Short mmCIF file of C-alpha atoms and ligand atoms in Angstrom, two decimals:
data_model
loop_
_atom_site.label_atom_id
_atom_site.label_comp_id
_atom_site.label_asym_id
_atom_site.label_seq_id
_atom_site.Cartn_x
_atom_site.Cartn_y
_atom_site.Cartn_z
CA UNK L 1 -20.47 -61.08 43.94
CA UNK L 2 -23.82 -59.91 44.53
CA UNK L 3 -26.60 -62.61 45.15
CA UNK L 4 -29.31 -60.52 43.25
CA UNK L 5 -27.33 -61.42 40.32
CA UNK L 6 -29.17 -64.82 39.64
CA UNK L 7 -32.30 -62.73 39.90
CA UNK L 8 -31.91 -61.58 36.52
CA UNK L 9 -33.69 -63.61 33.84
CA UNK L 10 -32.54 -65.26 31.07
CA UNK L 11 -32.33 -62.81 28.17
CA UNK L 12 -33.09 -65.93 25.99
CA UNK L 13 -35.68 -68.82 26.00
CA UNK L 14 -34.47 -71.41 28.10
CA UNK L 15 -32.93 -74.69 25.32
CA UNK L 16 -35.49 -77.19 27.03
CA UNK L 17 -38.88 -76.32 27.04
CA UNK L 18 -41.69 -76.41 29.67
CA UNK L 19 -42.89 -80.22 29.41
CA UNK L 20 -46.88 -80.99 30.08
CA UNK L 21 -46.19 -82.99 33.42
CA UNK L 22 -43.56 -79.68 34.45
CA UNK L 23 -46.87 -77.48 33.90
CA UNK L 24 -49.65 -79.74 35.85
CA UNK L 25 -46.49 -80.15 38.78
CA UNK L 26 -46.60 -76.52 38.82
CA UNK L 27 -50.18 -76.24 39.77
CA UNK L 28 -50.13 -78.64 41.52
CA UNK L 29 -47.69 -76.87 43.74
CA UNK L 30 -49.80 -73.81 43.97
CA UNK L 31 -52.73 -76.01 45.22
CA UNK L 32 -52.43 -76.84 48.80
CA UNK L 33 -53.12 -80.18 50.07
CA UNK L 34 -52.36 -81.88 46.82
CA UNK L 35 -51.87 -85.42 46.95
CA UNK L 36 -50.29 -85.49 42.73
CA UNK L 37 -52.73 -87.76 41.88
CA UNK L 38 -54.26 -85.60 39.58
CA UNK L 39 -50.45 -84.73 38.50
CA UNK L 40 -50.22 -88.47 37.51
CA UNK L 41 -53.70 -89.24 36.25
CA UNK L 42 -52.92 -86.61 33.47
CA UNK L 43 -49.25 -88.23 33.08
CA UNK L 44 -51.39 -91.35 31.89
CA UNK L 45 -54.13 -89.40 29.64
CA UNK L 46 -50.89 -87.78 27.86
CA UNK L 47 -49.35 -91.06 27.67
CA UNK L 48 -52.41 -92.72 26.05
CA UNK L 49 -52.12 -90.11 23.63
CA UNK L 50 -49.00 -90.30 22.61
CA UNK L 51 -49.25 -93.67 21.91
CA UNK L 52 -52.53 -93.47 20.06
CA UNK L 53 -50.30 -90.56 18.04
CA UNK L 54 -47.94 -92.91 16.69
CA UNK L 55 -50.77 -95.87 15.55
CA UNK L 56 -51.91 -92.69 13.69
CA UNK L 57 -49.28 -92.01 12.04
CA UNK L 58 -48.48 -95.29 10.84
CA UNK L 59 -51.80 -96.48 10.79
CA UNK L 60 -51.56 -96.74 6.68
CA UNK L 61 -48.85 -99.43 7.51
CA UNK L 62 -49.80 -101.43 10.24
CA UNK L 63 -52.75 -102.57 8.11
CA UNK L 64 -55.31 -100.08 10.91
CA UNK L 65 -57.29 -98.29 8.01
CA UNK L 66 -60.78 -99.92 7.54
CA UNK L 67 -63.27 -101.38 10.19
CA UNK L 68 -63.47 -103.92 12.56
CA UNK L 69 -66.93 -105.51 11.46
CA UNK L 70 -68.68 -104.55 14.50
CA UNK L 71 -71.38 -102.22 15.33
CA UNK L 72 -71.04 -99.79 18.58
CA UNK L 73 -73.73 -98.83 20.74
CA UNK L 74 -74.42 -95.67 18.99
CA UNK L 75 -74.99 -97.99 15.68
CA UNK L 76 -71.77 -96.53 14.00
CA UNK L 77 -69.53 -98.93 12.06
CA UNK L 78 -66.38 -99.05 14.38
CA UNK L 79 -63.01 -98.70 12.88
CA UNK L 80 -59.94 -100.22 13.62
CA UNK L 81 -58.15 -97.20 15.01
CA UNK L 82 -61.88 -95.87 17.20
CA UNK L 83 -60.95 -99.51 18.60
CA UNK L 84 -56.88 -99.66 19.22
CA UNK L 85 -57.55 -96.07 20.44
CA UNK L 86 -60.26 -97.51 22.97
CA UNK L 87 -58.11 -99.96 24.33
CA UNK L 88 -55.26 -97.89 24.77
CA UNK L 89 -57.42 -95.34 27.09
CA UNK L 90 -59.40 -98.25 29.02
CA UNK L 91 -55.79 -100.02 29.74
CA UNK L 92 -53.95 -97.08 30.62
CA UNK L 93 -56.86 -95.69 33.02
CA UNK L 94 -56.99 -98.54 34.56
CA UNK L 95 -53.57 -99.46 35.42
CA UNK L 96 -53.06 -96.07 36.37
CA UNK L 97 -55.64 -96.96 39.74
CA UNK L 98 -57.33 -93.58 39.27
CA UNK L 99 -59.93 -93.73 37.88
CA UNK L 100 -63.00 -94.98 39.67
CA UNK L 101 -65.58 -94.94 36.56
CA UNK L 102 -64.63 -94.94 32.72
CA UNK L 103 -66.92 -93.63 29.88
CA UNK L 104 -66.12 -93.85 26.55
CA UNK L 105 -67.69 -93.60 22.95
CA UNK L 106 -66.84 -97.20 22.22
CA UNK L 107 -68.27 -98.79 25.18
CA UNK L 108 -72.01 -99.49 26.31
CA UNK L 109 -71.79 -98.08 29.53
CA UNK L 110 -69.81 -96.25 32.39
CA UNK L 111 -66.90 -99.04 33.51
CA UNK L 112 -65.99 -99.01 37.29
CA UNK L 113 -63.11 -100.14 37.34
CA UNK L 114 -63.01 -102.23 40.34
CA UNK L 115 -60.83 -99.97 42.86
CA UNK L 116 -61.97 -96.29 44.28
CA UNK L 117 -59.87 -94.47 42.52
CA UNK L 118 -60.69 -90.74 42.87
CA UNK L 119 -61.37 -89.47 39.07
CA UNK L 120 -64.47 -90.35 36.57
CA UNK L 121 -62.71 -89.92 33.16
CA UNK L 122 -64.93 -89.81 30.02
CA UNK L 123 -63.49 -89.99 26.38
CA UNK L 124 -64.19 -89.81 22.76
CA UNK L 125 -61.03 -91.99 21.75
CA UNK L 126 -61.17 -91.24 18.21
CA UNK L 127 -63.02 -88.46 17.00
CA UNK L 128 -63.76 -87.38 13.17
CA UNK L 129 -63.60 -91.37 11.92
CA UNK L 130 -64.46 -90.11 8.76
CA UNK L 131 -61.17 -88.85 7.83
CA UNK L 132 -59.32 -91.64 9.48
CA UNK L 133 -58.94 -93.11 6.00
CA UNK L 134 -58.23 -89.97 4.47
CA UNK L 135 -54.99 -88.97 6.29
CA UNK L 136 -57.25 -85.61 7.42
CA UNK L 137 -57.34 -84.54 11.07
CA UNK L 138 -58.67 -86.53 13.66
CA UNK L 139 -57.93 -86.56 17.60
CA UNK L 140 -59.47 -87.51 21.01
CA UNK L 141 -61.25 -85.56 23.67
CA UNK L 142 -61.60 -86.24 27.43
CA UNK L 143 -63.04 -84.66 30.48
CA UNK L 144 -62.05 -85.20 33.67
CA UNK L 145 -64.63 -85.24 37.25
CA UNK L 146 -63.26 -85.31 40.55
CA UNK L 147 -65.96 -88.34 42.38
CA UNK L 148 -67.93 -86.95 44.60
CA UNK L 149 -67.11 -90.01 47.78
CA UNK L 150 -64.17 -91.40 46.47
CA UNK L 151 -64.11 -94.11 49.22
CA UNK L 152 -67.54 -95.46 48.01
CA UNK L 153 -67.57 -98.64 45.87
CA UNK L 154 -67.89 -96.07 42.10
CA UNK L 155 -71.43 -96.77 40.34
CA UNK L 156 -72.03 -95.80 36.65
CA UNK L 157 -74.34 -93.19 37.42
CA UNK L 158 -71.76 -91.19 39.46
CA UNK L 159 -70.92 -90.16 35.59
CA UNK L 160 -74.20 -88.05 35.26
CA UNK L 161 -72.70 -84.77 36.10
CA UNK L 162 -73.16 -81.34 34.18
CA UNK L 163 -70.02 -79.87 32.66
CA UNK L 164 -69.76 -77.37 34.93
CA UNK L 165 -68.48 -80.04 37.82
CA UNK L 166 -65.40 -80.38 35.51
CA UNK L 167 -62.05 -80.28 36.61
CA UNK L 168 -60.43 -80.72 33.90
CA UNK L 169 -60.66 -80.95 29.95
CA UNK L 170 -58.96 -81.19 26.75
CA UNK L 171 -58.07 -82.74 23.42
CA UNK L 172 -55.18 -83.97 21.51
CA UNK L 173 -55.45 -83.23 17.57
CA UNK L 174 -53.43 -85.48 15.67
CA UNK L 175 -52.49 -83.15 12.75
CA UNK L 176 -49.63 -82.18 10.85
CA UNK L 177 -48.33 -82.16 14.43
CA UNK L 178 -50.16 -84.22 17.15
CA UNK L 179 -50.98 -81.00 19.52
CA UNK L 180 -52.67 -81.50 23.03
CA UNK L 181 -55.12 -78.59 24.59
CA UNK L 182 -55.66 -78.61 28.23
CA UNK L 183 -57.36 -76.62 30.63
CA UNK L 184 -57.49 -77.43 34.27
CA UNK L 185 -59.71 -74.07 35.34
CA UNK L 186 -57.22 -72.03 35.07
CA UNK L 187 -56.47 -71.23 31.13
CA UNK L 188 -56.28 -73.34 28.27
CA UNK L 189 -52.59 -74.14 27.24
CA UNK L 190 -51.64 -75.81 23.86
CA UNK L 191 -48.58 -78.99 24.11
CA UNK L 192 -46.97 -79.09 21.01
CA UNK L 193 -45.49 -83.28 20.76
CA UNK L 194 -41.57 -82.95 19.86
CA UNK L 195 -41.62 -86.95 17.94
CA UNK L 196 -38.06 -87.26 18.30
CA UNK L 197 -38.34 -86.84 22.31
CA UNK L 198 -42.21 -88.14 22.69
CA UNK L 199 -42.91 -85.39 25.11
CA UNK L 200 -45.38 -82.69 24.79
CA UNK L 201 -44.08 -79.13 25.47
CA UNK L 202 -45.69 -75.67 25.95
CA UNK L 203 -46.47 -74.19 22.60
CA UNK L 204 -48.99 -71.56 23.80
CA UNK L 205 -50.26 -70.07 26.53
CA UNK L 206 -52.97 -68.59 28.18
CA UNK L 207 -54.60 -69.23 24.85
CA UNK L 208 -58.12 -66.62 24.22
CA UNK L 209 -60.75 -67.17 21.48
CA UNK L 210 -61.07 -63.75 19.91
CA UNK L 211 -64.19 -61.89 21.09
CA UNK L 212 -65.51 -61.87 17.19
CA UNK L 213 -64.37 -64.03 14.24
CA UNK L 214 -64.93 -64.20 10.53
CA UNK L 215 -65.28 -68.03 9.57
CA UNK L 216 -67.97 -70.01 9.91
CA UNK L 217 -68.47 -73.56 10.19
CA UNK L 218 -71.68 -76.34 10.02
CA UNK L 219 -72.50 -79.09 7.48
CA UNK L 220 -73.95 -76.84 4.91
CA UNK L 221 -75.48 -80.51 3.88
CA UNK L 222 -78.05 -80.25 6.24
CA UNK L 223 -79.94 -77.16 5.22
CA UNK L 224 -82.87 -78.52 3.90
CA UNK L 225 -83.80 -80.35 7.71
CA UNK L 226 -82.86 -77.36 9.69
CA UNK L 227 -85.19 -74.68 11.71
CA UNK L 228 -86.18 -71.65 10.32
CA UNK L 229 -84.14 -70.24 13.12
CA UNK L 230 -80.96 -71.96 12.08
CA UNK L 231 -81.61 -71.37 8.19
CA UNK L 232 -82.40 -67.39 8.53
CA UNK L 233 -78.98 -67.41 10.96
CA UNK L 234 -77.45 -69.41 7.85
CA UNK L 235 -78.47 -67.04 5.67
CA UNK L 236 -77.41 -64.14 7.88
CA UNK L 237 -73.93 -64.39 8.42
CA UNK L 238 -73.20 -65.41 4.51
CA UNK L 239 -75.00 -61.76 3.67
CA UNK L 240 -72.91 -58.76 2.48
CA UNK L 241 -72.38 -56.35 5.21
CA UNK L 242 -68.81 -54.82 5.42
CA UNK L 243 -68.95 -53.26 8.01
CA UNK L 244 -69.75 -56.34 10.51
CA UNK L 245 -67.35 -58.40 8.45
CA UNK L 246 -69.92 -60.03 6.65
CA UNK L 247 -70.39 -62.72 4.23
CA UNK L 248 -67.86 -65.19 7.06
CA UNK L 249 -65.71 -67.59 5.64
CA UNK L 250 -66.97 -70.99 5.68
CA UNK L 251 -64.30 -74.05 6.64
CA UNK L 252 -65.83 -77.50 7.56
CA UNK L 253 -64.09 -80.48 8.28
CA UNK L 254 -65.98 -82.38 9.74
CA UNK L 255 -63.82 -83.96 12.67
CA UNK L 256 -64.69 -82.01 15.95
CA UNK L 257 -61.20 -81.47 16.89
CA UNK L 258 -60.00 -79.95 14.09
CA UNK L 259 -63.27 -77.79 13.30
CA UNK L 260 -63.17 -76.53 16.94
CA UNK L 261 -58.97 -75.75 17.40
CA UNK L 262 -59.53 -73.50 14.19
CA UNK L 263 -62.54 -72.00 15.72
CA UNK L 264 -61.08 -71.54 19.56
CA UNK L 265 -57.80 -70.36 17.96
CA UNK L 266 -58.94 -67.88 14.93
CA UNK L 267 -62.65 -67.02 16.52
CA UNK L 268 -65.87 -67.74 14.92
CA UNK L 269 -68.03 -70.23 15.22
CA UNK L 270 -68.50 -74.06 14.65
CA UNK L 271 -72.12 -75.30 15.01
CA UNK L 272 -74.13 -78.88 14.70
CA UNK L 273 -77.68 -77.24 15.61
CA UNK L 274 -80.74 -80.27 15.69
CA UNK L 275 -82.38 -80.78 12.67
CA UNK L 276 -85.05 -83.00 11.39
CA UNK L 277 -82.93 -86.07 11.26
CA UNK L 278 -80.68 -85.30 14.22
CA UNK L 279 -83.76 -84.01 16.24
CA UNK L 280 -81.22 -83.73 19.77
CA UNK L 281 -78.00 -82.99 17.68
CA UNK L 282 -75.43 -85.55 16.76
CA UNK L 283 -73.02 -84.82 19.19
CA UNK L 284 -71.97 -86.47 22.55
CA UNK L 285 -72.31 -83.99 25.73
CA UNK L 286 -70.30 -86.19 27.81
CA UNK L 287 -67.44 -86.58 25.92
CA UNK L 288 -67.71 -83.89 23.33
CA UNK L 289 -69.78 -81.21 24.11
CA UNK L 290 -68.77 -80.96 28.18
CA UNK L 291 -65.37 -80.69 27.29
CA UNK L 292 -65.35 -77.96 24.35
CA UNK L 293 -68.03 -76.14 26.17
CA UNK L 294 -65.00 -75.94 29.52
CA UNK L 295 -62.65 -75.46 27.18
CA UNK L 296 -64.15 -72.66 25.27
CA UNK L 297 -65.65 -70.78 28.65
CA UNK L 298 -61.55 -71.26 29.88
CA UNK L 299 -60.34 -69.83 26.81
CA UNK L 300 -63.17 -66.30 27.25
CA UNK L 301 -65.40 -68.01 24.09
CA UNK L 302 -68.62 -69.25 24.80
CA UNK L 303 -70.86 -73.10 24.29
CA UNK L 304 -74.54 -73.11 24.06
CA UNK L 305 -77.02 -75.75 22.88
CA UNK L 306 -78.68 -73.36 21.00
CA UNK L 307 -80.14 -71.36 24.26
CA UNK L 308 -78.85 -72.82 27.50
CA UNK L 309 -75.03 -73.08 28.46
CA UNK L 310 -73.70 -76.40 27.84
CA UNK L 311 -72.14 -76.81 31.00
CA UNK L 312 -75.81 -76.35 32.95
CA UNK L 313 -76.76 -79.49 30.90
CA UNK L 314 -78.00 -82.06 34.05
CA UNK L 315 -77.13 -85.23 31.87
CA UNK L 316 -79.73 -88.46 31.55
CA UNK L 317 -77.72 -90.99 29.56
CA UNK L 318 -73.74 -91.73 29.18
CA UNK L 319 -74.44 -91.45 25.40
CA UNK L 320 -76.44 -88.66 25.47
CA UNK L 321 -76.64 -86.36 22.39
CA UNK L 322 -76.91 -82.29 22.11
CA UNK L 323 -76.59 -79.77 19.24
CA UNK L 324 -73.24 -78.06 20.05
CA UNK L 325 -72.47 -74.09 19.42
CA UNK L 326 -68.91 -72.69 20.31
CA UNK L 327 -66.92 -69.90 19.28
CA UNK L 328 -66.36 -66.25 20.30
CA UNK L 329 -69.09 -64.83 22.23
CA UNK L 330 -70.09 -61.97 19.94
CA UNK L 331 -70.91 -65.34 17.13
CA UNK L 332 -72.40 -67.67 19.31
CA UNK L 333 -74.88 -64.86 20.88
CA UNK L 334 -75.56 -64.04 17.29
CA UNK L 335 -76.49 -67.29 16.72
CA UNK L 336 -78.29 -67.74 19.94
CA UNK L 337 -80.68 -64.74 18.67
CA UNK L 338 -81.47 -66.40 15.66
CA UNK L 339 -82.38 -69.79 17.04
CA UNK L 340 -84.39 -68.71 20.03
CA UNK L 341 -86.61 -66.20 17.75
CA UNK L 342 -90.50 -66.54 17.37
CA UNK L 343 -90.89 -68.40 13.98
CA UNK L 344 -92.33 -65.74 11.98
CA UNK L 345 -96.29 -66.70 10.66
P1 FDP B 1 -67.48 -88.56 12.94
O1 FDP B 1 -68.93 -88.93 12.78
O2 FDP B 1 -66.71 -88.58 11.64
O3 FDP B 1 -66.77 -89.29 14.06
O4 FDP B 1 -68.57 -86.97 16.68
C1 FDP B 1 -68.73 -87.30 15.44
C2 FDP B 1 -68.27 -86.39 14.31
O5 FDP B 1 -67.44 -87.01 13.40
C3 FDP B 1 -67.54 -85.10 14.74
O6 FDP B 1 -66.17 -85.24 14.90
C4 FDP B 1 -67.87 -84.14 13.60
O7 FDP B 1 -67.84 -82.79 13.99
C5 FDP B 1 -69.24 -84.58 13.18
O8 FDP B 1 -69.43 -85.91 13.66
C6 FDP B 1 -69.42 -84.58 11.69
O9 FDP B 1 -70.72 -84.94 11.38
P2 FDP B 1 -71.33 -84.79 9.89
O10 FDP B 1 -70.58 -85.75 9.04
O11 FDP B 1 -72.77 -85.14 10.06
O12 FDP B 1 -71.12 -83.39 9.47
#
């Protein structure tokens, strides 16, 4: 028999799919001079995350609804899964000895973790608490920084790096099905979680956000404290014009993870633009912004703070806030037009 025979490939899909650690492996491979630490550090993240998925699910049960009593840094009432969700990241990290600095939403500061391990990790845990009690979508976000001397003792500050130093991003939505995103510069690829095996395995991709959408989304609640800017771009895309695909739908969650999967999967745009009240934005840049903004730029859409790139942002504070506008690039520069216009006299 001929050996080009076992060239041929399968006519069907293979019965077991591509797992998450399979896929990193495989780059890993490609990358000379890999050590599979990286392989492993994202082993843990997905690990964290799968356990965090089944507190979720059960959370109704295991008496997790409801708050803790005690305030976080950023003054927010902290509930009992933002908590069991923190612990489970910090504890995981850190056993997994790479991670040099944590940064997360529930605590004060950066954590260095004691050992020069080569990564700075940074994590919303639980994101979208408000519809933690509500059985609506909520999920967690991380992005990942390779340290710049990882033999040095880690400091805090060593956290302060724009988006654009990223190596990695992503976000698990814990959904109808818990789904993880991930892009490690090259593509953003969607896990699927099978429950009965509690692995994640390649649903999509090579996923792209379309170049032009129809569905907005923003907390129409905040009209009244917005910018002229934002309110004429408000008033813009829900205006009848055919043609352009005009008035867009309008969806709005309100959990970050769910408001920007639609958005990165259907096109469109999701924006929390400053206002009066919010006068840098509400959301994190570390944690939130950073990683969207990668994961967006990987996926062909675009993240802006209104004007600049997200990822250009040279970051002050570990809880530092900016208004956050992602989405296909034909919406977003739309957008952009709007907000960076002369207010007219
Ligand atoms: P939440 O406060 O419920 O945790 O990051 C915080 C966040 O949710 C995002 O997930 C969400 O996009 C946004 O805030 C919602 O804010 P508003 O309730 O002000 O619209």
């Amino acid at each position: 028999m001929s050996d080009s025979i076992s060239h041929i490939p399968p006519a069907v899909a293979p019965i077991v799919g591509t797992t998450l650690r399979d896929h990193v492996l495989a780059g890993m491979r490609a990358a000379p001079g890999s050590t599979g630490e990286f392989t492993s550090l994202l082993s843990h993240v997905s690990l964290a995350i799968r356990i965090i998925a089944v507190r979720v699910r059960s959370a109704g049960l295991a008496n997790l609804l409801g708050y803790t009593g005690e305030i976080n840094v950023q003054g927010e009432a902290v509930q009992k899964l933002d908590a069991y969700a923190n612990e489970v990241l910090v504890n995981v990290l850190e056993r997994s000895g790479h991670c040099g600095i944590l940064g997360s939403e529930e605590l004060d500061g950066a954590r260095t973790a004691g050992h020069p391990g080569k990564y700075v990790v940074l994590f919303d845990p639980l994101d979208g608490s408000s519809n933690i009690d509500l059985n609506g979508s909520i999920g967690t976000i991380f992005a990942v920084l390779r340290r710049q001397d990882a033999t040095s003792p880690p400091s805090a500050n060593e956290a302060l790096r724009p988006g654009r130093d990223l190596i990695a991003a992503g976000y698990a939505l814990y959904g109808p099905s818990t789904e993880m995103v991930l892009s490690t510069g090259q593509g953003v690829h969607v896990f699927t979680m099978d429950p009965n095996v509690g692995e994640f395995f390649l649903s999509q991709a090579s996923v792209r956000c379309p170049p032009k959408g129809t569905i907005y989304s923003v907390n129409e609640g905040n009209h009244a404290r917005w910018t002229d800017g934002v309110k004429k771009w408000n008033a813009w895309i829900k205006s009848e014009a055919p043609e352009e695909a005009r008035p867009y739908s309008h969806r709005y969650v309100g959990s970050l993870v769910a408001d920007a999967h639609r958005t990165l999967l259907k096109g469109g745009i999701f924006a929390y633009p400053a206002d009066k009240k919010s006068t840098k934005g509400k959301l994190r840049l570390l944690y939130e912004a950073n990683p969207m903004g990668f994961i967006f730029e990987q996926a062909g859409g675009m993240a802006i703070d209104g004007q600049r790139r997200i990822l250009d942002i040279v970051p002050e504070a570990i809880h530092q806030r900016t208004p956050l506008i992602i989405g296909s690039r034909h919406d977003v520069e739309a957008f952009r037009r709007f907000a960076t216009e002369a207010p007219s006299k």
